[in-house]
PDB file of C-alpha atoms in Angstrom:
ATOM      1  CA  MET E   1      22.873 -10.286 -61.932  1.00 47.00           C
ATOM      2  CA  ALA E   2      21.681  -8.575 -58.790  1.00 47.00           C
ATOM      3  CA  THR E   3      21.539 -10.665 -55.616  1.00 47.00           C
ATOM      4  CA  ASN E   4      20.087 -10.182 -52.118  1.00 48.00           C
ATOM      5  CA  GLU E   5      22.852 -12.123 -50.441  1.00 47.00           C
ATOM      6  CA  PRO E   6      25.440 -10.044 -48.556  1.00 49.00           C
ATOM      7  CA  GLU E   7      28.859  -9.726 -50.238  1.00 49.00           C
ATOM      8  CA  HIS E   8      31.706 -11.762 -48.769  1.00 47.00           C
ATOM      9  CA  GLU E   9      34.069  -9.680 -46.696  1.00 46.00           C
ATOM     10  CA  PRO E  10      37.820  -9.868 -47.410  1.00 46.00           C
ATOM     11  CA  ARG E  11      39.812 -12.401 -45.374  1.00 52.00           C
ATOM     12  CA  ASP E  12      41.736  -9.746 -43.442  1.00 51.00           C
ATOM     13  CA  VAL E  13      38.456  -8.205 -42.252  1.00 43.00           C
ATOM     14  CA  GLU E  14      37.205 -11.597 -41.104  1.00 50.00           C
ATOM     15  CA  GLU E  15      40.416 -12.189 -39.146  1.00 53.00           C
ATOM     16  CA  ALA E  16      40.131  -8.758 -37.513  1.00 47.00           C
ATOM     17  CA  VAL E  17      36.582  -9.512 -36.329  1.00 44.00           C
ATOM     18  CA  ALA E  18      37.725 -12.904 -34.998  1.00 50.00           C
ATOM     19  CA  ASN E  19      40.553 -11.259 -33.061  1.00 53.00           C
ATOM     20  CA  GLU E  20      38.109  -8.772 -31.484  1.00 49.00           C
ATOM     21  CA  ASP E  21      36.061 -11.646 -30.094  1.00 49.00           C
ATOM     22  CA  GLU E  22      39.038 -13.284 -28.420  1.00 56.00           C
ATOM     23  CA  ASP E  23      39.414 -12.960 -24.626  1.00 56.00           C
ATOM     24  CA  THR E  24      42.654 -11.111 -23.921  1.00 60.00           C
ATOM     25  CA  GLY E  25      42.393 -11.652 -20.163  1.00 63.00           C
ATOM     26  CA  ALA E  26      42.581  -7.916 -19.440  1.00 62.00           C
ATOM     27  CA  GLN E  27      40.456  -6.666 -16.532  1.00 68.00           C
ATOM     28  CA  VAL E  28      38.796  -3.288 -16.781  1.00 67.00           C
ATOM     29  CA  ALA E  29      37.801  -1.617 -13.523  1.00 65.00           C
ATOM     30  CA  PRO E  30      34.350  -0.015 -13.481  1.00 66.00           C
ATOM     31  CA  ILE E  31      34.259   3.758 -13.605  1.00 73.00           C
ATOM     32  CA  VAL E  32      31.505   3.974 -10.945  1.00 72.00           C
ATOM     33  CA  ARG E  33      31.266   1.506  -8.065  1.00 71.00           C
ATOM     34  CA  LEU E  34      27.695   0.811  -6.989  1.00 66.00           C
ATOM     35  CA  GLU E  35      27.105  -0.225  -3.403  1.00 70.00           C
ATOM     36  CA  GLU E  36      24.463  -2.748  -2.459  1.00 67.00           C
ATOM     37  CA  VAL E  37      21.476  -1.067  -0.854  1.00 62.00           C
ATOM     38  CA  ALA E  38      19.014  -2.879   1.414  1.00 62.00           C
ATOM     39  CA  VAL E  39      15.460  -2.452   0.148  1.00 64.00           C
ATOM     40  CA  THR E  40      12.575  -2.539   2.628  1.00 72.00           C
ATOM     41  CA  THR E  41       9.102  -3.463   1.422  1.00 75.00           C
ATOM     42  CA  GLY E  42       7.206  -2.936   4.669  1.00 80.00           C
ATOM     43  CA  GLU E  43       6.400  -6.648   4.752  1.00 87.00           C
ATOM     44  CA  GLU E  44       9.321  -7.690   6.984  1.00 89.00           C
ATOM     45  CA  ASP E  45       7.109  -8.078  10.094  1.00 91.00           C
ATOM     46  CA  GLU E  46       4.411 -10.040   8.275  1.00 95.00           C
ATOM     47  CA  ASP E  47       3.919 -13.644   7.168  1.00 95.00           C
ATOM     48  CA  ALA E  48       2.114 -14.556   3.946  1.00 95.00           C
ATOM     49  CA  VAL E  49      -0.948 -16.749   4.503  1.00 95.00           C
ATOM     50  CA  LEU E  50      -1.866 -16.606   0.811  1.00 96.00           C
ATOM     51  CA  ASP E  51       0.231 -15.916  -2.302  1.00 96.00           C
ATOM     52  CA  LEU E  52      -1.305 -16.209  -5.792  1.00 97.00           C
ATOM     53  CA  LYS E  53      -0.617 -14.771  -9.247  1.00 97.00           C
ATOM     54  CA  SER E  54      -3.489 -12.710 -10.624  1.00 97.00           C
ATOM     55  CA  LYS E  55      -4.637  -9.623 -12.501  1.00 98.00           C
ATOM     56  CA  LEU E  56      -6.415  -6.798 -10.673  1.00 98.00           C
ATOM     57  CA  TYR E  57      -9.048  -4.321 -11.876  1.00 98.00           C
ATOM     58  CA  ARG E  58     -10.799  -1.397 -10.215  1.00 97.00           C
ATOM     59  CA  PHE E  59     -14.153   0.061 -11.175  1.00 97.00           C
ATOM     60  CA  ASP E  60     -13.964   3.645 -12.456  1.00 96.00           C
ATOM     61  CA  LYS E  61     -17.225   5.316 -11.444  1.00 93.00           C
ATOM     62  CA  GLU E  62     -16.734   8.344 -13.682  1.00 93.00           C
ATOM     63  CA  ALA E  63     -16.062   6.260 -16.808  1.00 95.00           C
ATOM     64  CA  ASN E  64     -18.478   3.553 -15.628  1.00 95.00           C
ATOM     65  CA  GLN E  65     -16.090   0.761 -16.585  1.00 96.00           C
ATOM     66  CA  TRP E  66     -13.442  -1.597 -15.234  1.00 96.00           C
ATOM     67  CA  LYS E  67      -9.818  -0.475 -15.524  1.00 96.00           C
ATOM     68  CA  GLU E  68      -6.772  -2.682 -15.133  1.00 96.00           C
ATOM     69  CA  ARG E  69      -4.504  -1.884 -12.187  1.00 95.00           C
ATOM     70  CA  GLY E  70      -1.827  -4.447 -12.915  1.00 95.00           C
ATOM     71  CA  ALA E  71      -0.788  -8.084 -13.059  1.00 97.00           C
ATOM     72  CA  GLY E  72       1.287  -9.620 -10.294  1.00 97.00           C
ATOM     73  CA  THR E  73       1.005 -11.494  -7.011  1.00 96.00           C
ATOM     74  CA  VAL E  74      -1.774 -10.917  -4.507  1.00 97.00           C
ATOM     75  CA  LYS E  75      -0.894 -11.672  -0.878  1.00 97.00           C
ATOM     76  CA  LEU E  76      -2.709 -11.900   2.421  1.00 97.00           C
ATOM     77  CA  LEU E  77      -0.155 -10.868   5.054  1.00 97.00           C
ATOM     78  CA  LYS E  78      -0.538 -11.493   8.789  1.00 96.00           C
ATOM     79  CA  HIS E  79       1.332  -9.187  11.169  1.00 95.00           C
ATOM     80  CA  LYS E  80       3.528 -11.092  13.632  1.00 94.00           C
ATOM     81  CA  SER E  81       2.623  -9.014  16.705  1.00 94.00           C
ATOM     82  CA  THR E  82      -0.871  -7.576  16.105  1.00 93.00           C
ATOM     83  CA  GLY E  83      -2.279 -10.523  14.132  1.00 93.00           C
ATOM     84  CA  LYS E  84      -4.010  -8.155  11.711  1.00 94.00           C
ATOM     85  CA  ILE E  85      -4.223  -9.305   8.092  1.00 96.00           C
ATOM     86  CA  ARG E  86      -3.989  -7.043   5.074  1.00 96.00           C
ATOM     87  CA  LEU E  87      -4.231  -7.594   1.342  1.00 97.00           C
ATOM     88  CA  VAL E  88      -1.280  -6.397  -0.727  1.00 97.00           C
ATOM     89  CA  MET E  89      -0.743  -6.706  -4.467  1.00 97.00           C
ATOM     90  CA  ARG E  90       2.208  -5.446  -6.504  1.00 95.00           C
ATOM     91  CA  GLN E  91       2.841  -5.326 -10.234  1.00 95.00           C
ATOM     92  CA  SER E  92       5.222  -8.130 -11.199  1.00 93.00           C
ATOM     93  CA  LYS E  93       7.802  -5.982 -13.051  1.00 89.00           C
ATOM     94  CA  THR E  94       7.721  -2.576 -11.396  1.00 92.00           C
ATOM     95  CA  LEU E  95       6.617  -3.777  -7.912  1.00 92.00           C
ATOM     96  CA  LYS E  96       4.241  -0.821  -7.821  1.00 94.00           C
ATOM     97  CA  ILE E  97       1.442  -1.338  -5.287  1.00 95.00           C
ATOM     98  CA  CYS E  98      -1.923  -2.082  -6.889  1.00 96.00           C
ATOM     99  CA  ALA E  99      -3.906  -2.736  -3.713  1.00 97.00           C
ATOM    100  CA  ASN E 100      -3.195  -2.255  -0.015  1.00 97.00           C
ATOM    101  CA  HIS E 101      -5.914  -2.577   2.623  1.00 97.00           C
ATOM    102  CA  PHE E 102      -6.794  -4.462   5.806  1.00 97.00           C
ATOM    103  CA  VAL E 103      -9.305  -7.304   5.726  1.00 96.00           C
ATOM    104  CA  THR E 104     -11.864  -6.263   8.334  1.00 93.00           C
ATOM    105  CA  GLN E 105     -15.206  -7.404   9.659  1.00 90.00           C
ATOM    106  CA  GLY E 106     -18.127  -6.891   7.323  1.00 90.00           C
ATOM    107  CA  MET E 107     -16.021  -7.387   4.185  1.00 95.00           C
ATOM    108  CA  ASN E 108     -17.100 -10.095   1.768  1.00 94.00           C
ATOM    109  CA  VAL E 109     -15.677 -11.295  -1.546  1.00 96.00           C
ATOM    110  CA  GLN E 110     -18.063 -12.782  -4.100  1.00 95.00           C
ATOM    111  CA  GLU E 111     -17.747 -14.521  -7.435  1.00 95.00           C
ATOM    112  CA  HIS E 112     -17.948 -12.181 -10.411  1.00 94.00           C
ATOM    113  CA  VAL E 113     -21.134 -12.836 -12.358  1.00 92.00           C
ATOM    114  CA  GLY E 114     -20.454 -14.905 -15.467  1.00 90.00           C
ATOM    115  CA  ASN E 115     -16.790 -15.672 -14.694  1.00 94.00           C
ATOM    116  CA  GLU E 116     -15.781 -18.412 -12.242  1.00 95.00           C
ATOM    117  CA  LYS E 117     -12.136 -17.311 -12.356  1.00 97.00           C
ATOM    118  CA  SER E 118     -12.921 -13.790 -11.081  1.00 98.00           C
ATOM    119  CA  CYS E 119     -14.334 -12.308  -7.872  1.00 98.00           C
ATOM    120  CA  VAL E 120     -15.192  -8.837  -6.564  1.00 98.00           C
ATOM    121  CA  TRP E 121     -15.201  -6.980  -3.238  1.00 97.00           C
ATOM    122  CA  HIS E 122     -15.364  -3.485  -1.708  1.00 96.00           C
ATOM    123  CA  ALA E 123     -12.520  -2.049   0.389  1.00 96.00           C
ATOM    124  CA  ARG E 124     -11.072   1.134   1.891  1.00 95.00           C
ATOM    125  CA  ASP E 125      -7.818   1.021  -0.048  1.00 97.00           C
ATOM    126  CA  PHE E 126      -4.549   2.887   0.597  1.00 95.00           C
ATOM    127  CA  ALA E 127      -2.593   1.989  -2.564  1.00 94.00           C
ATOM    128  CA  ASP E 128      -2.464   5.610  -3.776  1.00 91.00           C
ATOM    129  CA  GLY E 129      -1.353   7.036  -0.429  1.00 91.00           C
ATOM    130  CA  GLU E 130      -4.843   8.003   0.743  1.00 93.00           C
ATOM    131  CA  LEU E 131      -7.907   6.041   1.793  1.00 95.00           C
ATOM    132  CA  LYS E 132     -10.371   5.486  -1.037  1.00 94.00           C
ATOM    133  CA  ASP E 133     -13.535   3.430  -1.352  1.00 96.00           C
ATOM    134  CA  GLU E 134     -12.777   0.989  -4.157  1.00 97.00           C
ATOM    135  CA  LEU E 135     -14.611  -1.818  -5.935  1.00 97.00           C
ATOM    136  CA  PHE E 136     -12.033  -4.406  -6.958  1.00 98.00           C
ATOM    137  CA  CYS E 137     -12.208  -7.314  -9.352  1.00 98.00           C
ATOM    138  CA  ILE E 138      -9.446  -9.913  -9.439  1.00 98.00           C
ATOM    139  CA  ARG E 139      -8.945 -12.638 -12.053  1.00 98.00           C
ATOM    140  CA  PHE E 140      -6.945 -15.823 -11.609  1.00 98.00           C
ATOM    141  CA  ALA E 141      -5.530 -18.363 -14.027  1.00 97.00           C
ATOM    142  CA  SER E 142      -7.740 -21.145 -12.651  1.00 97.00           C
ATOM    143  CA  ILE E 143     -11.055 -21.660 -10.887  1.00 97.00           C
ATOM    144  CA  GLU E 144      -9.239 -23.431  -8.035  1.00 97.00           C
ATOM    145  CA  ASN E 145      -7.082 -20.365  -7.287  1.00 97.00           C
ATOM    146  CA  CYS E 146     -10.129 -18.108  -7.346  1.00 97.00           C
ATOM    147  CA  LYS E 147     -11.989 -20.344  -4.879  1.00 97.00           C
ATOM    148  CA  ALA E 148      -8.919 -20.572  -2.627  1.00 97.00           C
ATOM    149  CA  PHE E 149      -8.676 -16.765  -2.547  1.00 98.00           C
ATOM    150  CA  MET E 150     -12.387 -16.316  -1.793  1.00 97.00           C
ATOM    151  CA  GLN E 151     -12.353 -18.937   0.965  1.00 96.00           C
ATOM    152  CA  LYS E 152      -9.311 -17.515   2.742  1.00 96.00           C
ATOM    153  CA  PHE E 153     -10.480 -13.901   2.374  1.00 97.00           C
ATOM    154  CA  ASN E 154     -13.905 -14.663   3.874  1.00 95.00           C
ATOM    155  CA  GLU E 155     -12.367 -16.756   6.671  1.00 95.00           C
ATOM    156  CA  VAL E 156     -10.208 -13.804   7.703  1.00 95.00           C
ATOM    157  CA  ALA E 157     -13.179 -11.408   7.633  1.00 94.00           C
ATOM    158  CA  GLU E 158     -15.251 -13.797   9.772  1.00 93.00           C
ATOM    159  CA  SER E 159     -12.403 -14.223  12.279  1.00 91.00           C
ATOM    160  CA  GLU E 160     -12.251 -10.430  12.633  1.00 86.00           C
ATOM    161  CA  VAL E 161     -15.970 -10.452  13.530  1.00 76.00           C
ATOM    162  CA  GLU E 162     -15.312 -13.088  16.215  1.00 73.00           C
ATOM    163  CA  LYS E 163     -12.404 -11.039  17.590  1.00 72.00           C
ATOM    164  CA  GLU E 164     -14.608  -7.942  17.790  1.00 65.00           C
ATOM    165  CA  GLU E 165     -17.403  -9.856  19.521  1.00 62.00           C
ATOM    166  CA  SER E 166     -14.901 -11.316  21.997  1.00 60.00           C
ATOM    167  CA  LYS E 167     -13.507  -7.829  22.649  1.00 57.00           C
ATOM    168  CA  ASP E 168     -17.012  -6.443  23.223  1.00 54.00           C
ATOM    169  CA  ALA E 169     -17.793  -9.282  25.635  1.00 53.00           C
ATOM    170  CA  SER E 170     -14.542  -8.655  27.516  1.00 57.00           C
ATOM    171  CA  ASP E 171     -15.229  -4.918  27.703  1.00 55.00           C
ATOM    172  CA  THR E 172     -18.771  -5.596  28.977  1.00 58.00           C
ATOM    173  CA  ALA E 173     -17.475  -7.997  31.621  1.00 53.00           C
ATOM    174  CA  GLY E 174     -14.921  -5.431  32.729  1.00 57.00           C
ATOM    175  CA  LEU E 175     -17.604  -2.751  32.956  1.00 61.00           C
ATOM    176  CA  LEU E 176     -19.892  -4.990  35.019  1.00 63.00           C
ATOM    177  CA  GLU E 177     -17.004  -5.858  37.347  1.00 64.00           C
ATOM    178  CA  LYS E 178     -16.226  -2.169  37.792  1.00 61.00           C
ATOM    179  CA  LEU E 179     -19.876  -1.390  38.571  1.00 65.00           C
ATOM    180  CA  THR E 180     -19.979  -4.251  41.117  1.00 57.00           C
ATOM    181  CA  VAL E 181     -16.882  -2.913  42.882  1.00 59.00           C
ATOM    182  CA  GLU E 182     -18.332   0.604  42.981  1.00 60.00           C
ATOM    183  CA  GLU E 183     -21.640  -0.683  44.383  1.00 59.00           C
ATOM    184  CA  THR E 184     -19.781  -2.586  47.102  1.00 56.00           C
ATOM    185  CA  LYS E 185     -17.843   0.545  48.073  1.00 59.00           C
ATOM    186  CA  THR E 186     -21.098   2.528  48.149  1.00 56.00           C
ATOM    187  CA  GLU E 187     -22.687  -0.016  50.476  1.00 58.00           C
ATOM    188  CA  GLU E 188     -19.708  -0.024  52.821  1.00 56.00           C
ATOM    189  CA  LYS E 189     -19.446   3.745  53.053  1.00 55.00           C
ATOM    190  CA  PRO E 190     -22.553   4.398  55.299  1.00 55.00           C
ATOM    191  CA  VAL E 191     -21.328   1.722  57.740  1.00 48.00           C
ATOM    192  CA  GLU E 192     -17.988   3.491  58.108  1.00 54.00           C
ATOM    193  CA  LYS E 193     -19.792   6.801  58.539  1.00 54.00           C
ATOM    194  CA  GLU E 194     -22.067   5.358  61.215  1.00 53.00           C
ATOM    195  CA  LYS E 195     -19.053   3.941  63.061  1.00 57.00           C
ATOM    196  CA  THR E 196     -17.342   7.318  62.996  1.00 60.00           C
ATOM    197  CA  GLU E 197     -20.440   9.046  64.351  1.00 62.00           C
ATOM    198  CA  VAL E 198     -20.748   6.527  67.208  1.00 53.00           C
ATOM    199  CA  GLU E 199     -17.091   7.040  68.170  1.00 64.00           C
ATOM    200  CA  ALA E 200     -17.585  10.827  68.163  1.00 62.00           C
ATOM    201  CA  GLU E 201     -20.689  10.517  70.351  1.00 64.00           C
ATOM    202  CA  GLU E 202     -18.861   8.306  72.835  1.00 62.00           C
ATOM    203  CA  LYS E 203     -16.040  10.813  72.951  1.00 62.00           C
ATOM    204  CA  LYS E 204     -18.468  13.614  73.767  1.00 62.00           C
ATOM    205  CA  LYS E 205     -20.006  11.554  76.543  1.00 57.00           C
ATOM    206  CA  SER E 206     -16.652  10.564  78.042  1.00 60.00           C
ATOM    207  CA  GLU E 207     -15.342  14.115  78.259  1.00 61.00           C
ATOM    208  CA  PRO E 208     -17.833  15.284  81.002  1.00 59.00           C
ATOM    209  CA  GLU E 209     -17.278  12.070  82.934  1.00 61.00           C
ATOM    210  CA  LYS E 210     -13.548  12.638  82.801  1.00 58.00           C
ATOM    211  CA  ALA E 211     -14.012  16.224  84.013  1.00 60.00           C
ATOM    212  CA  ASP E 212     -16.154  15.011  86.966  1.00 63.00           C
ATOM    213  CA  GLU E 213     -13.497  12.501  87.987  1.00 60.00           C
ATOM    214  CA  GLU E 214     -10.810  15.191  87.915  1.00 60.00           C
ATOM    215  CA  LYS E 215     -13.002  17.467  90.046  1.00 60.00           C
ATOM    216  CA  LYS E 216     -13.648  14.749  92.621  1.00 58.00           C
ATOM    217  CA  THR E 217      -9.913  14.040  92.805  1.00 54.00           C
ATOM    218  CA  GLU E 218      -9.144  17.713  93.462  1.00 57.00           C
ATOM    219  CA  GLU E 219     -11.766  17.845  96.261  1.00 56.00           C
ATOM    220  CA  ALA E 220     -10.393  14.695  97.918  1.00 54.00           C
ATOM    221  CA  VAL E 221      -6.888  16.115  98.190  1.00 51.00           C
ATOM    222  CA  PRO E 222      -6.536  17.978 101.567  1.00 54.00           C
ATOM    223  CA  SER E 223      -5.488  21.552 101.433  1.00 50.00           C
ATOM    224  CA  THR E 224      -2.252  22.493 103.205  1.00 47.00           C
TER     225      THR E 224
END
């Protein structure tokens, strides 16, 4: 009768397979030696203020539909020296950049209509190596993560507005101080001019008097 079970191999074949699996202790040197290479991500001078797993989409205007950009970890990174914060997201397996843009004043992230786990925002993104106006949608595993992302994102955008207002106020104060200094110099300048004119006039007057004195002295000296 026919059977689907595999036929038993002869004993000598089984022993040969068993011997192949045994560790002989021999060491085989690799043909090519690979050296460890340091990989830079561009994030070495930044600290993560937010780090959440998510899936990112971008709106394709031509196709009029959302297209997936990748699943991975979205981060808000703060630069150690400048203090600027940017959003960076990479695909989990390939580490390809899905989004890369600064969070600036005027930006605002809002909940996606009909889905409490998703939110949307506009940005000038540099993920493809050139600045593009993008409409992003990001989806999280929980409502809590989505709210945490929205809160932190909007806090950063609002802080950028405060920084800009503070900078404008500082620039205005500096301008007013400069104008005050210039006005003071302008007021002092005529006084210096008047003083110079008075000194010149006195000099003119003193020269004839000096000449008269010299003349009188010459007349007083007896001739020999």
